[in-house]
Every structure is written in C-alpha cells, then in structure tokens.
mmCIF file of C-alpha atoms in Angstrom:
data_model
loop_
_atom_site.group_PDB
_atom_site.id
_atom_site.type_symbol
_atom_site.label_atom_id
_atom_site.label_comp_id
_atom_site.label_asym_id
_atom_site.label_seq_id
_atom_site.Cartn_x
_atom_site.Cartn_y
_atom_site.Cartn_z
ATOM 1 C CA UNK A 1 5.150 4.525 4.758
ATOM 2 C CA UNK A 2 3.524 0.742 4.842
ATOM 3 C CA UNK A 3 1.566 -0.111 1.859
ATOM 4 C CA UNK A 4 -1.664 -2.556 2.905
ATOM 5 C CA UNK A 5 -0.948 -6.177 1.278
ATOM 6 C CA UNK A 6 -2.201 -7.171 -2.234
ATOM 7 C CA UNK A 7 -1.086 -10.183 -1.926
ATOM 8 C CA UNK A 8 -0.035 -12.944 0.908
ATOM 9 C CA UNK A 9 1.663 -16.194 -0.143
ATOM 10 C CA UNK A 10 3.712 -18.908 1.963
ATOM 11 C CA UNK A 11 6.879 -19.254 1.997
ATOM 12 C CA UNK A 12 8.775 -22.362 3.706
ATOM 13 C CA UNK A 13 11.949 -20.733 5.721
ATOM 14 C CA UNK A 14 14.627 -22.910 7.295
ATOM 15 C CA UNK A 15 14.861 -21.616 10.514
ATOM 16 C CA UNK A 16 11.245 -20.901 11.133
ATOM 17 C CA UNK A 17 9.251 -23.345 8.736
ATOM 18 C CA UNK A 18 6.500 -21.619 6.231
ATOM 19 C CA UNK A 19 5.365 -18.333 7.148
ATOM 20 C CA UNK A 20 2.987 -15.921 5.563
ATOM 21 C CA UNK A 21 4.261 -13.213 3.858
ATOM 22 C CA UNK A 22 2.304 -10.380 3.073
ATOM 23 C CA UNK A 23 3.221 -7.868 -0.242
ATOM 24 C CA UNK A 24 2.290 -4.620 -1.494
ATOM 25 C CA UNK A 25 1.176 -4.563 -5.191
ATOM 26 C CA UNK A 26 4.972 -3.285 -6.850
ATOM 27 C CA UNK A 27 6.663 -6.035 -4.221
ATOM 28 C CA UNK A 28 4.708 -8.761 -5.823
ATOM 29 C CA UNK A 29 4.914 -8.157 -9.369
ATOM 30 C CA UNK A 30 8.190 -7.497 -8.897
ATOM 31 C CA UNK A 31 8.894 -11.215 -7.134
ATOM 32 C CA UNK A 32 6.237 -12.834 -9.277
ATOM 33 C CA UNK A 33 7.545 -16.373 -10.504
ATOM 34 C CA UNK A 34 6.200 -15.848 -14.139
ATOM 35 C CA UNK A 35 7.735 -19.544 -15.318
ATOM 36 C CA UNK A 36 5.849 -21.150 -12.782
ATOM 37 C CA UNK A 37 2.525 -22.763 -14.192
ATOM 38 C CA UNK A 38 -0.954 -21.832 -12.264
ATOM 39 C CA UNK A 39 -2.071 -24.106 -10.370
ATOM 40 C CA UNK A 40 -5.837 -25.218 -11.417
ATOM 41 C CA UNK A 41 -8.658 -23.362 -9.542
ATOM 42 C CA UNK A 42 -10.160 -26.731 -8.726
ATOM 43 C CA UNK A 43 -7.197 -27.809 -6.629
ATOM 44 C CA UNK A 44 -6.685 -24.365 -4.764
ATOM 45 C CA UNK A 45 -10.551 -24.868 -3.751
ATOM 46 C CA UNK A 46 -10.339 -28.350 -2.952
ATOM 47 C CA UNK A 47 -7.370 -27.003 -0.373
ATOM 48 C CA UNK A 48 -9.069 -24.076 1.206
ATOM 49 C CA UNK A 49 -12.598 -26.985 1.905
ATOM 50 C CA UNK A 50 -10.195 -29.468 3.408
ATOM 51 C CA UNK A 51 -8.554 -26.736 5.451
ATOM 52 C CA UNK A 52 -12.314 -25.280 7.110
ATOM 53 C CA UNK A 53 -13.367 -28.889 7.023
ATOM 54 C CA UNK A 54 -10.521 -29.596 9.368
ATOM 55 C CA UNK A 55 -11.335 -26.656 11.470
ATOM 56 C CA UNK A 56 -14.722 -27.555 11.673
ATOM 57 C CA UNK A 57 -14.995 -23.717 10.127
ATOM 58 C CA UNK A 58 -17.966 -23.276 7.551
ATOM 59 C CA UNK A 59 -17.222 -22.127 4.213
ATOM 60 C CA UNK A 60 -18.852 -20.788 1.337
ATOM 61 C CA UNK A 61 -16.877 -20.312 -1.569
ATOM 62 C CA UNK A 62 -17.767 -17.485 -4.330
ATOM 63 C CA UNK A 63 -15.959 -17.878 -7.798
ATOM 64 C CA UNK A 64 -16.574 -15.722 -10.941
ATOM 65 C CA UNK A 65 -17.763 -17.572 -13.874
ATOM 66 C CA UNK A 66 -15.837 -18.220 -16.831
ATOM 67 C CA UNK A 67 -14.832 -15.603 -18.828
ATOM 68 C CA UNK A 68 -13.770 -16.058 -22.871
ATOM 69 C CA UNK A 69 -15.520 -17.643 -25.836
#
C-alpha cells in the first residue's frame, strides 16, 4: 500500500538531472542527513520569492513565530 508523502526534497541524478522525490514519514527519517546543518529560514524564503517572482506567480508566505525564551 502507498503511503501519501511527508516530505519531498530534490535530489540531483546523473542520468536525469534533479528530480523530486517524494517520502513517506518512516522513509524520511530513516534517510534523514542528521550531520548536515539547517539551512537558515531566511535563505529557504528568499528561494521560494525568487522562484514565484520568476514565474510571475504571487506569493504569500506564512511562517510561525519564534518559539523559545
């Protein structure tokens, strides 16, 4: 039985260049790169705004605030 994605990421392939790839929720912990750093939220939104920008594809973005002391 198919499990619906948790999680989608890129991956760069050599025959077929980057693809999506689409997980279920045990695939990707279970492939998680924990040694890899995060990348900073900033960036990751200043990405997805260049991408609908290019587009021409409006965009709001909603982002929790803060949490912690």
């Amino acid at each position: 039985m198919r499990r619906p994605a948790r999680s989608t990421r890129i991956i760069d392939t050599p025959d077929h260049g980057r693809r999506w790839l689409d997980l279920c929720r045990d695939c990707m912990l279970a492939t998680a790169d924990h040694g890899r750093r995060a990348v900073p939220l900033a960036d990751t939104l200043a990405v997805l705004r260049a991408a609908a920008e290019e587009a021409s594809v409006p965009v709001r973005v909603f982002v929790d605030p803060p949490q912690g002391p």
